[in-house]
Short mmCIF file of C-alpha atoms in Angstrom, two decimals:
data_model
loop_
_atom_site.label_atom_id
_atom_site.label_comp_id
_atom_site.label_asym_id
_atom_site.label_seq_id
_atom_site.Cartn_x
_atom_site.Cartn_y
_atom_site.Cartn_z
CA MET A 2 0.00 0.03 0.21
CA ILE A 3 0.96 3.07 -0.80
CA TRP A 4 0.12 5.09 1.91
CA ASP A 5 -0.18 3.69 5.29
CA TRP A 6 -2.16 5.81 7.64
CA ALA A 7 -0.94 3.58 10.94
CA PHE A 8 2.50 5.60 9.93
CA ALA A 9 0.63 8.92 9.07
CA ILE A 10 -0.81 8.60 12.06
CA GLU A 11 2.96 7.84 13.54
CA ILE A 12 4.63 10.64 13.15
CA LEU A 13 1.59 13.93 13.48
CA PRO A 14 3.71 14.51 17.22
CA ARG A 15 6.91 15.53 14.76
CA LEU A 16 5.61 17.42 12.94
CA GLY A 17 3.48 19.00 14.65
CA GLN A 18 6.10 20.15 17.48
CA ALA A 19 8.03 20.88 14.53
CA ALA A 20 5.10 22.96 12.61
CA ILE A 21 5.69 25.08 15.70
CA VAL A 22 9.16 26.23 15.41
CA THR A 23 7.28 26.88 11.01
CA VAL A 24 4.73 29.38 12.65
CA GLN A 25 7.36 31.13 14.85
CA ALA A 26 9.42 31.86 11.97
CA THR A 27 6.66 32.55 9.61
CA VAL A 28 5.59 35.12 12.39
CA MET A 29 8.80 36.58 14.07
CA GLY A 30 10.04 36.90 10.40
CA PHE A 31 6.89 38.31 8.70
CA ALA A 32 6.92 41.48 12.72
CA LEU A 33 10.82 41.51 11.20
CA ALA A 34 9.56 42.20 7.67
CA ALA A 35 6.24 44.54 8.15
CA THR A 36 8.14 46.59 10.92
CA LEU A 37 11.91 47.24 9.59
CA GLY A 38 10.03 47.34 6.00
CA LEU A 39 7.75 50.25 7.66
CA GLY A 40 11.19 51.78 9.69
CA LEU A 41 13.23 52.37 5.33
CA THR A 42 9.84 53.74 3.72
CA LEU A 43 9.23 56.47 6.77
CA ALA A 44 13.07 56.86 6.68
CA ARG A 45 13.01 57.93 2.82
CA ILE A 46 9.89 59.97 3.46
CA ALA A 47 11.38 62.30 6.44
CA TRP A 48 14.90 62.29 5.01
CA PRO A 49 14.89 62.18 1.37
CA ARG A 50 18.90 61.70 1.94
CA THR A 51 18.73 58.45 2.56
CA ALA A 52 16.47 57.29 0.12
CA LEU A 53 19.57 56.16 -2.70
CA PRO A 54 20.86 53.55 -0.24
CA ILE A 55 18.17 52.36 1.01
CA SER A 56 16.46 51.72 -2.78
CA VAL A 57 19.78 50.23 -3.18
CA GLY A 58 19.94 48.25 -0.32
CA VAL A 59 16.20 46.78 -1.45
CA GLU A 60 17.15 46.19 -4.77
CA LEU A 61 20.26 44.20 -4.11
CA VAL A 62 18.45 42.29 -1.26
CA ARG A 63 15.32 41.30 -3.24
CA SER A 64 17.52 41.23 -6.25
CA THR A 65 18.88 37.53 -5.32
CA PRO A 66 17.82 35.05 -4.29
CA LEU A 67 16.53 34.37 -0.74
CA LEU A 68 18.82 30.68 -0.34
CA ILE A 69 21.65 32.75 -0.54
CA GLN A 70 20.54 34.94 2.00
CA ILE A 71 20.13 32.54 4.54
CA PHE A 72 23.79 30.66 3.81
CA VAL A 73 25.76 34.16 4.01
CA LEU A 74 24.13 35.44 7.42
CA TYR A 75 24.41 31.42 8.61
CA PHE A 76 28.21 30.33 7.04
CA VAL A 77 29.60 33.44 6.88
CA GLY A 78 28.12 35.61 9.32
CA PRO A 79 30.95 33.84 11.68
CA GLU A 80 33.64 34.58 9.95
CA ILE A 81 32.34 38.58 10.46
CA GLY A 82 31.69 37.70 14.29
CA LEU A 83 28.13 37.27 13.55
CA VAL A 84 27.25 34.06 15.13
CA LEU A 85 23.65 32.93 15.34
CA ASP A 86 21.70 29.84 15.88
CA ALA A 87 20.04 28.28 12.49
CA LEU A 88 16.38 29.96 13.31
CA THR A 89 16.86 32.98 14.25
CA ALA A 90 19.73 33.12 11.32
CA GLY A 91 16.71 31.88 9.03
CA THR A 92 14.19 33.66 9.93
CA LEU A 93 15.87 36.93 10.26
CA ALA A 94 17.13 36.69 6.30
CA ILE A 95 13.89 35.76 5.99
CA GLY A 96 12.80 38.79 7.51
CA VAL A 97 14.32 41.46 5.52
CA HIS A 98 13.62 39.30 2.78
CA TYR A 99 10.23 40.73 2.72
CA ALA A 100 11.26 43.77 4.96
CA ALA A 101 12.46 44.76 1.31
CA TYR A 102 9.50 43.39 -0.67
CA CYS A 103 7.24 45.11 1.91
CA SER A 104 8.79 48.30 1.88
CA GLU A 105 8.33 48.22 -1.77
CA VAL A 106 4.32 47.53 -0.39
CA TYR A 107 4.24 50.48 2.43
CA ARG A 108 5.78 52.76 0.14
CA ALA A 109 3.14 52.26 -2.93
CA GLY A 110 0.35 53.24 -0.02
CA PHE A 111 2.37 56.12 1.27
CA GLU A 112 2.69 57.64 -3.03
CA ALA A 113 -1.17 56.98 -3.13
CA VAL A 114 -1.76 59.48 -0.22
CA PRO A 115 -2.77 62.55 -2.30
CA ARG A 116 -0.15 66.07 -2.05
CA SER A 117 -3.08 68.06 -0.74
CA GLN A 118 -3.11 65.99 1.98
CA TRP A 119 0.26 67.49 2.82
CA GLU A 120 -0.80 71.02 1.62
CA ALA A 121 -3.14 70.31 4.40
CA ALA A 122 -1.47 69.84 7.19
CA GLU A 123 1.50 71.97 5.86
CA ALA A 124 -0.87 75.34 5.75
CA LEU A 125 -2.46 74.03 9.43
CA ASN A 126 1.36 74.73 10.47
CA LEU A 127 1.63 70.92 11.63
CA ASN A 128 5.60 69.56 10.79
CA ARG A 129 6.72 67.33 8.46
CA GLY A 130 7.18 64.68 11.41
CA THR A 131 3.65 65.07 12.51
CA ALA A 132 2.64 64.89 9.22
CA LEU A 133 4.03 62.47 9.13
CA MET A 134 2.71 60.14 11.21
CA ARG A 135 -0.89 61.21 12.54
CA ILE A 136 -2.32 62.64 8.75
CA ILE A 137 -0.34 60.46 6.30
CA LEU A 138 0.18 57.13 7.61
CA PRO A 139 -3.66 55.80 9.11
CA GLN A 140 -4.32 56.57 5.43
CA ALA A 141 -1.07 55.14 3.79
CA ILE A 142 -1.55 51.11 5.51
CA PRO A 143 -5.20 50.48 5.10
CA PRO A 144 -4.85 49.87 1.43
CA VAL A 145 -1.78 48.07 1.34
CA ILE A 146 -2.91 45.61 4.66
CA PRO A 147 -3.70 42.92 2.18
CA ALA A 148 -0.49 43.38 -0.68
CA LEU A 149 1.06 42.98 3.14
CA GLY A 150 -1.02 39.46 3.66
CA ASN A 151 -0.14 38.14 0.61
CA TYR A 152 3.08 38.57 1.66
CA LEU A 153 2.60 36.66 5.31
CA VAL A 154 1.81 34.24 3.06
CA ALA A 155 3.73 33.80 0.37
CA LEU A 156 6.63 34.19 3.42
CA PHE A 157 5.23 30.85 5.00
CA LYS A 158 5.39 29.10 2.32
CA GLU A 159 8.98 29.98 2.12
CA THR A 160 9.82 28.36 5.20
CA PRO A 161 11.40 25.15 3.82
CA LEU A 162 13.94 26.98 2.75
CA LEU A 163 14.95 27.00 5.79
CA SER A 164 15.73 23.04 6.16
CA ALA A 165 18.38 23.80 3.62
CA ILE A 166 20.68 25.44 7.38
CA ALA A 167 18.89 22.62 8.95
CA VAL A 168 16.05 24.33 11.00
CA LEU A 169 14.05 21.90 12.58
CA GLU A 170 10.89 23.15 10.95
CA LEU A 171 8.16 20.82 8.55
CA MET A 172 10.48 20.24 6.09
CA GLN A 173 13.97 19.45 8.13
CA THR A 174 11.76 17.31 10.44
CA ALA A 175 9.75 15.15 6.73
CA LYS A 176 13.07 14.62 5.21
CA ILE A 177 14.79 13.32 8.37
CA ILE A 178 11.81 11.14 9.56
CA GLY A 179 11.91 9.97 5.86
CA SER A 180 15.43 9.65 6.07
CA GLU A 181 14.64 7.05 8.79
CA SER A 182 11.88 5.00 7.88
CA PHE A 183 12.53 5.27 4.12
CA ARG A 184 8.89 7.03 3.90
CA TYR A 185 8.11 9.84 2.75
CA THR A 186 5.33 10.01 1.55
CA GLU A 187 3.44 10.62 4.59
CA PRO A 188 5.52 12.66 5.83
CA ILE A 189 5.75 15.09 2.44
CA THR A 190 2.42 14.85 1.95
CA LEU A 191 1.54 15.88 5.78
CA VAL A 192 3.71 19.15 5.23
CA GLY A 193 2.20 19.86 1.84
CA LEU A 194 -1.41 19.78 3.54
CA PHE A 195 -0.31 21.64 6.57
CA PHE A 196 0.69 24.47 4.19
CA LEU A 197 -2.26 23.78 1.93
CA GLY A 198 -4.62 24.13 5.43
CA MET A 199 -2.81 27.32 6.58
CA SER A 200 -2.18 29.47 3.74
CA LEU A 201 -6.10 29.05 2.82
CA ILE A 202 -6.73 30.88 6.29
CA SER A 203 -5.02 33.10 5.85
CA ALA A 204 -6.14 33.68 2.95
CA ALA A 205 -9.85 33.87 4.14
CA LEU A 206 -8.75 36.37 6.28
CA ILE A 207 -7.13 38.59 4.40
CA ARG A 208 -10.04 38.62 2.77
CA LEU A 209 -11.87 38.61 5.78
CA VAL A 210 -9.64 41.80 6.70
CA GLU A 211 -9.87 43.40 3.32
CA ALA A 212 -13.60 43.78 3.92
CA ARG A 213 -13.27 45.77 6.77
CA ILE A 214 -11.08 48.56 6.06
CA THR A 215 -12.67 49.03 2.35
CA GLN A 216 -16.17 49.30 4.55
CA GLY A 217 -13.80 51.20 6.74
CA VAL A 218 -13.15 54.43 4.13
CA ARG A 219 -16.96 53.75 2.91
CA ARG A 220 -18.25 54.96 6.02
CA MET B 22 1.13 102.45 -0.66
CA MET B 23 -0.82 101.82 1.96
CA GLN B 24 0.07 102.17 5.65
CA ASP B 25 0.72 99.40 7.99
CA PRO B 26 -1.21 96.78 5.83
CA MET B 27 -1.70 93.24 7.26
CA VAL B 28 0.23 92.16 3.96
CA ARG B 29 1.91 93.42 1.39
CA PHE B 30 2.84 91.63 -2.28
CA GLN B 31 6.50 93.57 -3.09
CA ASN B 32 7.40 93.36 -7.05
CA VAL B 33 6.30 89.10 -6.40
CA THR B 34 7.17 86.85 -9.26
CA LYS B 35 6.38 83.62 -9.56
CA ARG B 36 7.66 81.35 -12.31
CA HIS B 37 6.39 77.19 -13.26
CA GLY B 38 9.40 76.15 -15.70
CA SER B 39 9.72 79.48 -18.07
CA HIS B 40 6.01 80.26 -17.87
CA ILE B 41 4.93 83.46 -16.03
CA VAL B 42 2.00 82.71 -12.88
CA VAL B 43 2.73 86.11 -10.93
CA ASP B 44 4.52 89.41 -12.32
CA GLY B 45 6.04 91.50 -9.98
CA LEU B 46 3.08 91.94 -8.53
CA ASN B 47 2.22 94.50 -5.74
CA LEU B 48 -0.74 94.56 -4.04
CA ASP B 49 -1.68 95.64 0.29
CA VAL B 50 -3.96 94.40 1.78
CA ALA B 51 -5.32 96.55 5.01
CA ARG B 52 -5.86 94.61 8.63
CA ASN B 53 -9.18 93.45 7.90
CA GLU B 54 -9.80 94.44 4.22
CA LYS B 55 -11.62 91.87 2.49
CA VAL B 56 -10.39 91.52 -0.73
CA ALA B 57 -12.15 89.82 -3.84
CA ILE B 58 -9.25 87.99 -6.24
CA ILE B 59 -10.68 87.33 -9.54
CA GLY B 60 -9.89 86.31 -13.45
CA ALA B 61 -9.82 83.83 -15.61
CA SER B 62 -7.94 80.49 -14.39
CA GLY B 63 -4.14 80.87 -15.09
CA SER B 64 -3.98 83.82 -14.35
CA GLY B 65 -1.96 83.58 -10.81
CA LYS B 66 -4.92 83.74 -7.98
CA THR B 67 -4.41 80.84 -6.56
CA SER B 68 -1.00 80.60 -6.72
CA LEU B 69 -1.05 84.22 -5.18
CA LEU B 70 -2.63 82.62 -2.05
CA ARG B 71 -0.07 79.29 -1.78
CA MET B 72 2.77 81.73 -1.85
CA LEU B 73 1.29 83.86 1.27
CA MET B 74 -0.01 80.50 3.41
CA ALA B 75 4.39 79.70 2.95
CA LEU B 76 3.32 76.52 0.60
CA ASP B 77 4.94 77.88 -3.40
CA PRO B 78 8.03 79.94 -2.49
CA VAL B 79 8.52 83.11 -4.46
CA ASP B 80 11.17 83.42 -7.45
CA SER B 81 11.48 87.04 -6.12
CA GLY B 82 9.92 89.42 -4.32
CA GLU B 83 8.26 89.63 -1.12
CA ILE B 84 5.85 89.72 0.95
CA PHE B 85 5.59 90.74 4.18
CA ILE B 86 2.50 89.78 7.00
CA GLU B 87 2.03 92.06 9.10
CA GLY B 88 5.24 94.47 8.23
CA GLU B 89 7.47 90.94 8.91
CA PRO B 90 8.93 89.48 5.91
CA LEU B 91 7.70 86.23 5.28
CA THR B 92 10.57 85.28 1.97
CA HIS B 93 13.20 86.13 3.85
CA MET B 94 14.44 87.16 7.47
CA GLU B 95 16.64 89.38 9.16
CA ARG B 96 19.56 88.38 11.47
CA GLN B 97 22.02 91.28 12.75
CA GLY B 98 21.15 93.27 10.10
CA LYS B 99 21.41 90.60 8.21
CA ARG B 100 19.14 89.38 5.10
CA LEU B 101 18.82 85.43 5.21
CA PRO B 102 15.94 82.82 3.24
CA PRO B 103 13.84 82.10 6.58
CA ASP B 104 14.05 79.12 7.74
CA MET B 105 11.19 76.43 8.66
CA ALA B 106 10.97 78.01 12.04
CA HIS B 107 10.75 81.43 10.65
CA ILE B 108 8.48 80.35 8.30
CA ARG B 109 6.10 77.70 10.91
CA ARG B 110 5.69 81.43 12.54
CA MET B 111 4.51 83.63 10.23
CA ARG B 112 2.42 81.13 8.46
CA GLY B 113 0.80 80.63 12.03
CA LYS B 114 -0.85 83.71 10.18
CA VAL B 115 -2.29 82.75 7.26
CA GLY B 116 -4.71 79.73 7.53
CA MET B 117 -6.48 78.26 4.28
CA VAL B 118 -9.73 77.05 2.80
CA PHE B 119 -9.03 74.83 -0.35
CA GLN B 120 -11.21 74.23 -3.38
CA SER B 121 -11.51 70.43 -2.28
CA PHE B 122 -11.20 70.91 1.25
CA ASN B 123 -9.17 68.03 1.58
CA LEU B 124 -10.50 67.41 5.04
CA PHE B 125 -8.23 64.21 6.47
CA PRO B 126 -10.48 61.46 5.57
CA HIS B 127 -9.62 59.48 8.64
CA LEU B 128 -10.79 61.81 11.15
CA THR B 129 -13.62 63.10 12.66
CA ALA B 130 -15.07 66.81 12.34
CA MET B 131 -14.41 67.65 15.65
CA GLY B 132 -10.81 65.26 14.66
CA ASN B 133 -10.21 67.64 12.15
CA CYS B 134 -10.92 70.64 14.13
CA ILE B 135 -8.12 70.20 17.28
CA GLU B 136 -5.06 68.19 15.39
CA ALA B 137 -3.47 70.76 14.85
CA PRO B 138 -4.85 72.34 17.62
CA MET B 139 -3.47 70.49 19.75
CA ARG B 140 0.01 69.34 17.97
CA VAL B 141 0.79 73.27 17.03
CA LEU B 142 -0.18 75.13 19.87
CA GLY B 143 0.16 72.94 22.26
CA LEU B 144 -3.43 73.17 23.42
CA THR B 145 -5.04 70.58 25.86
CA ARG B 146 -7.48 68.18 24.44
CA ALA B 147 -9.76 69.93 26.92
CA ALA B 148 -9.05 72.95 25.29
CA ALA B 149 -8.94 72.18 21.77
CA ILE B 150 -12.58 70.43 21.81
CA GLU B 151 -14.04 73.32 23.83
CA ARG B 152 -12.71 75.39 20.77
CA ALA B 153 -13.82 73.31 18.13
CA THR B 154 -16.77 72.91 19.60
CA GLU B 155 -17.69 76.80 19.42
CA LEU B 156 -16.52 76.61 15.70
CA LEU B 157 -18.05 73.95 14.77
CA GLU B 158 -21.41 75.51 15.69
CA MET B 159 -20.86 78.55 14.25
CA VAL B 160 -20.28 76.47 11.09
CA GLY B 161 -23.66 75.41 12.06
CA LEU B 162 -21.97 71.83 11.73
CA ALA B 163 -21.85 71.42 16.14
CA SER B 164 -24.64 67.99 15.54
CA ARG B 165 -22.23 66.50 12.46
CA LYS B 166 -18.67 66.85 14.81
CA ASP B 167 -18.01 62.91 15.43
CA TYR B 168 -19.24 62.30 10.70
CA TYR B 169 -16.60 61.46 9.12
CA PRO B 170 -15.60 63.70 5.90
CA SER B 171 -17.97 61.01 3.38
CA GLN B 172 -20.48 61.30 5.44
CA LEU B 173 -20.58 64.44 4.96
CA SER B 174 -22.20 66.82 1.68
CA GLY B 175 -19.83 68.63 -0.02
CA GLY B 176 -21.06 71.27 1.34
CA GLN B 177 -20.74 70.71 4.67
CA GLN B 178 -16.95 69.24 4.76
CA GLN B 179 -15.68 73.21 3.29
CA ARG B 180 -17.09 74.08 6.61
CA VAL B 181 -15.86 72.15 8.55
CA ALA B 182 -12.28 72.84 6.40
CA ILE B 183 -13.03 76.37 7.31
CA ALA B 184 -13.86 76.06 11.27
CA ARG B 185 -10.57 73.63 10.37
CA ALA B 186 -8.42 76.69 9.29
CA LEU B 187 -9.80 79.52 12.12
CA ALA B 188 -9.24 76.94 14.98
CA MET B 189 -5.74 77.62 14.34
CA ARG B 190 -6.43 81.29 15.08
CA PRO B 191 -5.32 82.61 11.97
CA LYS B 192 -5.40 86.58 11.33
CA VAL B 193 -5.42 86.50 7.60
CA MET B 194 -7.80 84.06 5.73
CA LEU B 195 -7.56 82.70 2.66
CA PHE B 196 -10.37 81.50 0.67
CA ASP B 197 -9.80 78.92 -2.98
CA GLU B 198 -12.18 79.27 -4.90
CA VAL B 199 -13.56 76.91 -2.54
CA THR B 200 -17.21 76.58 -4.35
CA SER B 201 -16.22 75.50 -6.95
CA ALA B 202 -16.22 72.11 -6.44
CA LEU B 203 -19.24 71.89 -5.01
CA ASP B 204 -22.60 70.75 -5.44
CA PRO B 205 -24.85 74.35 -6.76
CA GLU B 206 -27.11 73.48 -3.79
CA THR B 207 -25.06 73.69 -1.61
CA VAL B 208 -23.14 76.88 -2.28
CA GLY B 209 -24.77 79.19 -0.45
CA GLU B 210 -24.98 77.45 2.73
CA VAL B 211 -20.60 78.01 2.36
CA LEU B 212 -21.14 81.60 1.77
CA THR B 213 -22.97 82.47 3.86
CA VAL B 214 -20.84 81.06 6.94
CA ILE B 215 -18.30 83.58 4.49
CA ARG B 216 -19.68 86.32 5.42
CA ARG B 217 -20.94 86.00 8.51
CA LEU B 218 -17.51 85.47 9.60
CA GLY B 219 -16.61 88.78 7.54
CA GLU B 220 -19.09 90.50 9.46
CA GLU B 221 -18.05 89.15 13.07
CA HIS B 222 -14.68 88.28 13.23
CA ASP B 223 -11.84 90.48 12.92
CA LEU B 224 -10.60 89.24 10.58
CA THR B 225 -8.54 90.26 6.72
CA MET B 226 -9.94 87.74 4.42
CA MET B 227 -8.12 87.45 0.84
CA VAL B 228 -10.63 85.40 -1.02
CA VAL B 229 -10.50 83.90 -5.20
CA THR B 230 -13.60 83.18 -6.79
CA HIS B 231 -15.95 83.00 -9.89
CA GLN B 232 -19.03 83.67 -7.96
CA MET B 233 -18.82 87.82 -9.36
CA GLY B 234 -22.38 87.97 -7.22
CA PHE B 235 -21.28 87.45 -3.95
CA ALA B 236 -17.32 89.77 -4.86
CA ARG B 237 -19.83 92.21 -5.71
CA GLU B 238 -21.51 92.17 -1.31
CA PHE B 239 -18.87 90.56 0.31
CA ALA B 240 -15.74 92.48 -0.93
CA ASP B 241 -14.44 96.01 -0.23
CA ARG B 242 -12.40 95.33 -2.47
CA VAL B 243 -11.83 93.85 -6.16
CA CYS B 244 -8.63 92.72 -7.61
CA PHE B 245 -9.03 90.96 -11.78
CA LEU B 246 -5.77 89.23 -12.63
CA HIS B 247 -4.38 88.94 -15.57
CA GLN B 248 -1.59 87.07 -16.64
CA GLY B 249 0.18 87.64 -13.13
CA ARG B 250 -0.35 91.14 -12.66
CA ILE B 251 -2.80 93.39 -10.88
CA CYS B 252 -4.90 95.11 -13.84
CA GLU B 253 -7.82 96.57 -12.84
CA GLU B 254 -8.90 96.88 -8.79
CA ALA B 255 -11.32 99.08 -6.79
CA PRO B 256 -14.19 99.14 -4.57
CA ALA B 257 -16.49 96.41 -4.87
CA ARG B 258 -19.00 98.17 -6.68
CA ASP B 259 -17.13 101.16 -8.28
CA PHE B 260 -15.60 97.74 -9.76
CA PHE B 261 -18.29 96.42 -11.00
CA HIS B 262 -20.73 99.29 -12.43
CA ASN B 263 -17.40 100.84 -13.73
CA PRO B 264 -14.78 98.51 -14.84
CA GLN B 265 -12.06 101.40 -16.80
CA ASN B 266 -10.16 98.52 -18.35
CA GLU B 267 -11.08 95.94 -21.86
CA ARG B 268 -9.59 93.17 -20.13
CA THR B 269 -11.89 93.70 -17.24
CA ARG B 270 -14.51 94.24 -18.82
CA ALA B 271 -14.72 91.74 -21.42
CA PHE B 272 -13.47 89.20 -19.11
CA LEU B 273 -16.79 90.02 -16.59
CA ARG B 274 -18.86 90.10 -19.83
CA ALA B 275 -17.82 86.98 -20.01
CA VAL B 276 -18.36 85.10 -17.20
CA LEU B 277 -21.69 87.12 -16.92
CA GLU B 278 -22.87 85.59 -19.63
CA ALA B 279 -21.63 81.81 -18.96
CA GLY B 280 -24.65 82.83 -16.14
#
């Protein structure tokens, strides 16, 4: 028989443990991506002089494979005194990689706020920083939340890359189970199903949030 | 030249690329005077207000508010370009209402009116709310204070925008075609508010408008702009009854024919 139910159930607890690591990496990675991405965008607006270096950095990160970035951080990092455990290094790499994407999303959000909003703030004598944080930011974020949600799902689906540096997340655990038992069908299938289920749930949540936001805008 | 004007434009020029928008313009506005500025689109009316609001810099010339220069500053007898602190201090004397309202859509009517007083004037929330409540009452929108801009009609939004600008206690109020984006039936309510403002408050007002009837009965003086210069200016009665300049006559004819 190709599919062994008994074996599938037997490995579930181990995969469950690994799923926690996957979710951890996703949550931490995305938290970093969302905040760092926003920070980069705000810096670009508040201090125009930082715009060029930030753009170069963002382009560099977006134009090189995430896998290579993970390797660089984990294997080359120690050479320059940056010693991180695999999960931290991997999460950091994923977070920075997606921060680059998120910052572009945020930027689109800020650019979509009409110039006249800046002018109205200026005419009321609000300084640039206050205008940015109190007037522009609250208008720039809600429209881009769905796009950020899509990156959350994308980031989640890329966490198996962490298996390349032996983080005991789902994919790595499935591979280990496979090499121990010579049965790959069950672990790999279960991992796939887990990602499918979580992605579908996330997508539904994003749609829900999106609907609420559109409602808020029409208010 | 006027004695002790509230606002003085002295030989002010503004270019957009090679196009001269305002061309060596001189204009004095007295304290509490109501000046209507009329003219075809592109004649420099809006530029004039935007420079006074310090939204756009002048290319040459000087603007004074209460005798103090906006466009430069003097330090130890030296003439320097204005820094941000100087611009912000001078800008505090001026308030502006825009053609397209430009209310903050994520804030309620009240929120729109208290944000700047709290952040810029340092008012407490309670004090800002008290002041804003009075102003919203004055523009007839006290009952709508918790509505968001998108829940208000154009005329109501524009009245909130007027209250928002007044909350900063400006000495000069600028109105930039504030009824042009409104449905015809809501124009009246906004003009009524501006009229009352002129009657009940010590405010210098500069009103760019296409509403000739309003300019005639509201303004002390009317200035007709043509190609970035004041082509004709006169007390409102004289201006409309007996325009001197051929261009003014042509403009008034065209506007009146359009209805």
